[in-house]
Amino acid sequence: MLDPSDWKIANDAIEQPLLLVVVDTEEEFDWGKPFSRDQISTTAIASQSRAHTIFDKYGIKPTYVIDYPVASQQSGYGPLKELFDGGRCQIGAHLHPWVCPPFDEQIGNLNSYPGNLPRALEKAKLECLTEEIGKRFGRRPTIYEAGRYGVGPNTAAILAELGYEIDASVVPRTDFRIDEGPDFRHCGAEPYWFGDNRLLEIPLSAGFTGAFAGLGWDGWNRINTPAGRAMRLTAISS
């Protein structure tokens, strides 16, 4: 986990309110089906330029955090490279372990969270992804969002070793342990510095709307159960 013991609110990193748009950019597959190393199509990314009619209108320069199928296939990285070369986006890394080599782990829910992998394997996969992105875009990424928000006890040190400066994996006040993922209940929504190497954490924005506007984070964790997720309560409340 990202250790909160040495947090320092990063007021010096973000001087004024900003809208930061981070787009998870990954292969096409069905979350309702078992994880597979065969589902790696990226053809839909050819249409991503259409979103930039909106981004450009509001002066937004999104960061696409891309995984290995996107970074390693022309159908994935090609359309993004045009946007990147035109100064219209930034590129970061997004690790889906089940489709990123080396393939030394058993596929399953537990290992779909990269932070659950042994340290050496988590680093090897992220290193492979980092090098692939660097090869395709001419620049190694410095921002990371773990697939499934799956940071673990070794992630911060690995990011520092590979030259990353920003992590964007934290989902404030949310507990994924019920699905074998990380526990972010102690994490707030403000950016903060963490780790010995002064990495910047930029948590996701999160809140409640409609009838759930007054729910609060304690209430959220009460509906973040197998029954609540089956009824899509977590999806319609946030």
Short mmCIF file of C-alpha atoms in Angstrom, two decimals:
data_model
loop_
_atom_site.label_atom_id
_atom_site.label_comp_id
_atom_site.label_asym_id
_atom_site.label_seq_id
_atom_site.Cartn_x
_atom_site.Cartn_y
_atom_site.Cartn_z
CA MET A 1 0.00 0.00 0.00
CA LEU A 2 0.91 3.65 -0.25
CA ASP A 3 1.92 4.34 3.34
CA PRO A 4 -0.01 7.29 4.84
CA SER A 5 2.47 7.69 7.70
CA ASP A 6 4.61 10.19 5.79
CA TRP A 7 1.91 12.02 3.82
CA LYS A 8 2.35 15.71 3.18
CA ILE A 9 -0.54 17.49 1.49
CA ALA A 10 0.85 18.64 -1.82
CA ASN A 11 -0.28 22.26 -1.76
CA ASP A 12 3.07 23.14 -3.30
CA ALA A 13 2.46 20.76 -6.21
CA ILE A 14 -0.92 22.07 -7.32
CA GLU A 15 -1.15 25.83 -6.89
CA GLN A 16 -4.71 26.34 -8.14
CA PRO A 17 -7.82 24.26 -8.89
CA LEU A 18 -7.30 22.15 -12.00
CA LEU A 19 -9.31 19.68 -14.02
CA LEU A 20 -7.05 16.70 -14.63
CA VAL A 21 -8.48 14.18 -17.09
CA VAL A 22 -6.95 10.69 -16.97
CA VAL A 23 -8.30 8.13 -19.43
CA ASP A 24 -7.79 4.41 -18.77
CA THR A 25 -6.83 3.13 -22.22
CA GLU A 26 -6.87 -0.63 -22.53
CA GLU A 27 -7.78 -3.65 -24.61
CA GLU A 28 -11.37 -4.58 -25.44
CA PHE A 29 -12.75 -7.28 -23.17
CA ASP A 30 -15.75 -8.13 -21.01
CA TRP A 31 -15.32 -7.48 -17.28
CA GLY A 32 -18.08 -10.03 -16.67
CA LYS A 33 -16.01 -12.87 -18.14
CA PRO A 34 -12.86 -14.59 -16.84
CA PHE A 35 -9.55 -12.81 -17.42
CA SER A 36 -7.91 -13.93 -20.65
CA ARG A 37 -4.60 -13.31 -22.36
CA ASP A 38 -6.32 -13.67 -25.74
CA GLN A 39 -8.58 -10.60 -25.53
CA ILE A 40 -6.19 -7.88 -26.72
CA SER A 41 -8.03 -6.04 -29.52
CA THR A 42 -7.54 -2.26 -29.56
CA THR A 43 -9.42 -1.26 -32.72
CA ALA A 44 -11.79 1.09 -30.87
CA ILE A 45 -8.94 3.52 -30.15
CA ALA A 46 -9.13 4.68 -33.79
CA SER A 47 -12.22 6.67 -32.77
CA GLN A 48 -10.64 8.35 -29.76
CA SER A 49 -9.84 11.51 -31.73
CA ARG A 50 -13.57 12.28 -31.72
CA ALA A 51 -13.39 12.96 -27.99
CA HIS A 52 -10.86 15.69 -28.67
CA THR A 53 -13.51 17.88 -30.25
CA ILE A 54 -14.74 18.23 -26.66
CA PHE A 55 -11.30 18.30 -25.02
CA ASP A 56 -10.06 20.98 -27.42
CA LYS A 57 -13.15 23.12 -26.88
CA TYR A 58 -12.41 23.36 -23.17
CA GLY A 59 -8.63 23.44 -23.40
CA ILE A 60 -8.24 19.98 -21.86
CA LYS A 61 -5.06 18.01 -22.49
CA PRO A 62 -5.90 14.50 -21.25
CA THR A 63 -3.45 11.91 -20.04
CA TYR A 64 -3.99 8.49 -21.60
CA VAL A 65 -2.68 5.81 -19.26
CA ILE A 66 -2.14 2.88 -21.61
CA ASP A 67 -1.56 -0.80 -21.02
CA TYR A 68 0.58 -3.30 -22.90
CA PRO A 69 -1.88 -4.32 -25.66
CA VAL A 70 -2.30 -0.62 -26.50
CA ALA A 71 1.42 0.17 -26.34
CA SER A 72 2.48 -2.87 -28.39
CA GLN A 73 -0.03 -2.82 -31.26
CA GLN A 74 -0.18 -0.20 -33.99
CA SER A 75 -3.98 -0.12 -33.76
CA GLY A 76 -3.53 0.96 -30.16
CA TYR A 77 -0.58 3.30 -30.02
CA GLY A 78 -0.93 4.70 -33.57
CA PRO A 79 -3.95 6.99 -33.05
CA LEU A 80 -2.60 8.12 -29.67
CA LYS A 81 0.83 8.85 -31.14
CA GLU A 82 -0.77 11.30 -33.58
CA LEU A 83 -2.47 13.09 -30.68
CA PHE A 84 0.71 13.00 -28.62
CA ASP A 85 2.90 14.34 -31.44
CA GLY A 86 0.37 17.13 -31.93
CA GLY A 87 0.70 18.18 -28.29
CA ARG A 88 -2.90 17.23 -27.55
CA CYS A 89 -2.32 14.61 -24.85
CA GLN A 90 0.13 13.06 -22.44
CA ILE A 91 0.87 9.35 -22.11
CA GLY A 92 1.15 7.37 -18.88
CA ALA A 93 1.19 3.69 -17.93
CA HIS A 94 -1.66 1.41 -16.87
CA LEU A 95 -0.74 -2.15 -15.93
CA HIS A 96 -3.13 -5.03 -16.63
CA PRO A 97 -0.95 -7.94 -15.45
CA TRP A 98 -2.83 -10.67 -17.28
CA VAL A 99 -1.95 -9.21 -20.71
CA CYS A 100 1.52 -7.85 -19.94
CA PRO A 101 4.64 -10.05 -20.08
CA PRO A 102 6.37 -11.78 -18.47
CA PHE A 103 3.55 -14.29 -18.04
CA ASP A 104 4.80 -16.07 -14.94
CA GLU A 105 1.66 -15.91 -12.80
CA GLN A 106 -1.60 -17.83 -12.74
CA ILE A 107 -4.47 -15.85 -14.21
CA GLY A 108 -7.21 -15.04 -11.73
CA ASN A 109 -8.87 -12.31 -9.73
CA LEU A 110 -6.15 -12.06 -7.08
CA ASN A 111 -3.38 -11.62 -9.63
CA SER A 112 -5.40 -9.14 -11.69
CA TYR A 113 -4.37 -6.55 -9.10
CA PRO A 114 -0.69 -5.87 -9.92
CA GLY A 115 0.14 -4.98 -6.33
CA ASN A 116 -0.73 -8.55 -5.28
CA LEU A 117 2.06 -10.00 -7.42
CA PRO A 118 5.49 -10.86 -6.02
CA ARG A 119 7.72 -7.81 -6.07
CA ALA A 120 10.03 -9.08 -8.80
CA LEU A 121 7.13 -9.94 -11.09
CA GLU A 122 5.28 -6.66 -10.52
CA LYS A 123 8.46 -4.78 -11.36
CA ALA A 124 9.24 -6.93 -14.40
CA LYS A 125 5.78 -6.32 -15.86
CA LEU A 126 5.84 -2.59 -15.20
CA GLU A 127 9.36 -2.37 -16.57
CA CYS A 128 8.26 -4.16 -19.75
CA LEU A 129 5.30 -1.80 -20.15
CA THR A 130 7.43 1.28 -19.43
CA GLU A 131 10.01 0.32 -22.05
CA GLU A 132 7.34 -0.44 -24.64
CA ILE A 133 5.74 2.97 -24.14
CA GLY A 134 9.14 4.64 -24.33
CA LYS A 135 9.87 2.86 -27.60
CA ARG A 136 6.57 3.87 -29.20
CA PHE A 137 6.36 7.48 -28.00
CA GLY A 138 10.03 8.41 -27.66
CA ARG A 139 9.60 9.20 -23.99
CA ARG A 140 9.25 6.99 -20.95
CA PRO A 141 6.07 7.63 -18.94
CA THR A 142 6.27 9.29 -15.53
CA ILE A 143 2.63 8.90 -14.45
CA TYR A 144 1.12 5.56 -13.43
CA GLU A 145 -2.33 4.25 -12.69
CA ALA A 146 -2.42 0.64 -11.55
CA GLY A 147 -4.87 -1.61 -13.33
CA ARG A 148 -7.94 -2.08 -11.12
CA TYR A 149 -6.33 0.60 -8.85
CA GLY A 150 -4.25 -2.33 -7.62
CA VAL A 151 -1.29 -0.82 -5.81
CA GLY A 152 0.45 -2.95 -3.20
CA PRO A 153 3.22 -2.88 -0.60
CA ASN A 154 5.98 -2.75 -3.22
CA THR A 155 4.45 -0.40 -5.77
CA ALA A 156 5.85 2.90 -4.48
CA ALA A 157 9.44 1.66 -4.44
CA ILE A 158 9.07 0.11 -7.90
CA LEU A 159 7.69 3.33 -9.33
CA ALA A 160 10.63 5.29 -7.92
CA GLU A 161 13.13 2.78 -9.31
CA LEU A 162 11.61 3.09 -12.79
CA GLY A 163 11.60 6.88 -12.79
CA TYR A 164 7.92 7.56 -12.19
CA GLU A 165 6.95 10.82 -10.53
CA ILE A 166 3.16 10.61 -10.16
CA ASP A 167 0.74 7.86 -9.13
CA ALA A 168 -3.00 8.16 -9.81
CA SER A 169 -4.25 4.83 -8.43
CA VAL A 170 -5.94 5.84 -5.17
CA VAL A 171 -9.76 5.79 -4.99
CA PRO A 172 -10.55 7.87 -1.87
CA ARG A 173 -12.30 6.20 1.09
CA THR A 174 -12.93 3.01 -0.87
CA ASP A 175 -12.27 -0.55 0.22
CA PHE A 176 -11.62 -3.16 -2.49
CA ARG A 177 -10.61 -5.94 -0.09
CA ILE A 178 -13.91 -7.73 -0.67
CA ASP A 179 -12.64 -8.35 -4.23
CA GLU A 180 -9.04 -9.09 -3.12
CA GLY A 181 -7.94 -5.54 -3.93
CA PRO A 182 -6.46 -2.66 -1.90
CA ASP A 183 -8.01 -0.74 1.00
CA PHE A 184 -8.15 3.04 0.48
CA ARG A 185 -10.48 3.87 3.39
CA HIS A 186 -7.77 5.99 5.03
CA CYS A 187 -7.02 7.96 1.84
CA GLY A 188 -8.51 11.39 1.17
CA ALA A 189 -9.08 13.18 -2.12
CA GLU A 190 -6.34 15.81 -1.84
CA PRO A 191 -3.01 15.30 -3.63
CA TYR A 192 -0.12 14.41 -1.33
CA TRP A 193 3.54 13.45 -1.39
CA PHE A 194 4.51 9.97 -0.25
CA GLY A 195 7.49 7.65 0.03
CA ASP A 196 11.19 8.25 0.50
CA ASN A 197 11.52 9.48 -3.07
CA ARG A 198 8.80 12.13 -2.86
CA LEU A 199 6.30 10.71 -5.32
CA LEU A 200 3.12 12.67 -5.92
CA GLU A 201 -0.22 10.94 -5.42
CA ILE A 202 -3.17 12.44 -7.29
CA PRO A 203 -6.24 10.51 -6.10
CA LEU A 204 -9.29 10.04 -8.28
CA SER A 205 -12.15 12.47 -7.80
CA ALA A 206 -15.05 10.75 -6.07
CA GLY A 207 -18.39 11.77 -4.64
CA PHE A 208 -22.12 11.03 -4.53
CA THR A 209 -25.05 12.25 -6.58
CA GLY A 210 -28.84 12.22 -6.58
CA ALA A 211 -30.57 10.31 -3.81
CA PHE A 212 -27.16 9.20 -2.54
CA ALA A 213 -25.75 12.73 -2.20
CA GLY A 214 -25.78 12.54 1.61
CA LEU A 215 -24.51 8.99 1.79
CA GLY A 216 -20.96 9.76 2.92
CA TRP A 217 -18.00 7.40 2.82
CA ASP A 218 -19.16 5.28 5.75
CA GLY A 219 -22.42 4.70 3.94
CA TRP A 220 -20.55 3.90 0.74
CA ASN A 221 -18.62 1.14 2.45
CA ARG A 222 -21.89 -0.28 3.79
CA ILE A 223 -23.24 -0.73 0.26
CA ASN A 224 -19.90 -1.87 -1.18
CA THR A 225 -20.82 -5.50 -0.52
CA PRO A 226 -21.50 -8.43 -2.85
CA ALA A 227 -25.24 -7.71 -2.61
CA GLY A 228 -24.78 -3.97 -3.16
CA ARG A 229 -22.52 -4.52 -6.13
CA ALA A 230 -24.94 -7.08 -7.63
CA MET A 231 -27.70 -4.45 -7.47
CA ARG A 232 -25.33 -1.85 -8.97
CA LEU A 233 -25.76 0.40 -5.90
CA THR A 234 -22.09 1.37 -5.97
CA ALA A 235 -22.32 2.32 -9.63
CA ILE A 236 -25.45 4.50 -9.43
CA SER A 237 -24.33 6.30 -6.28
CA SER A 238 -21.01 7.66 -7.51
#
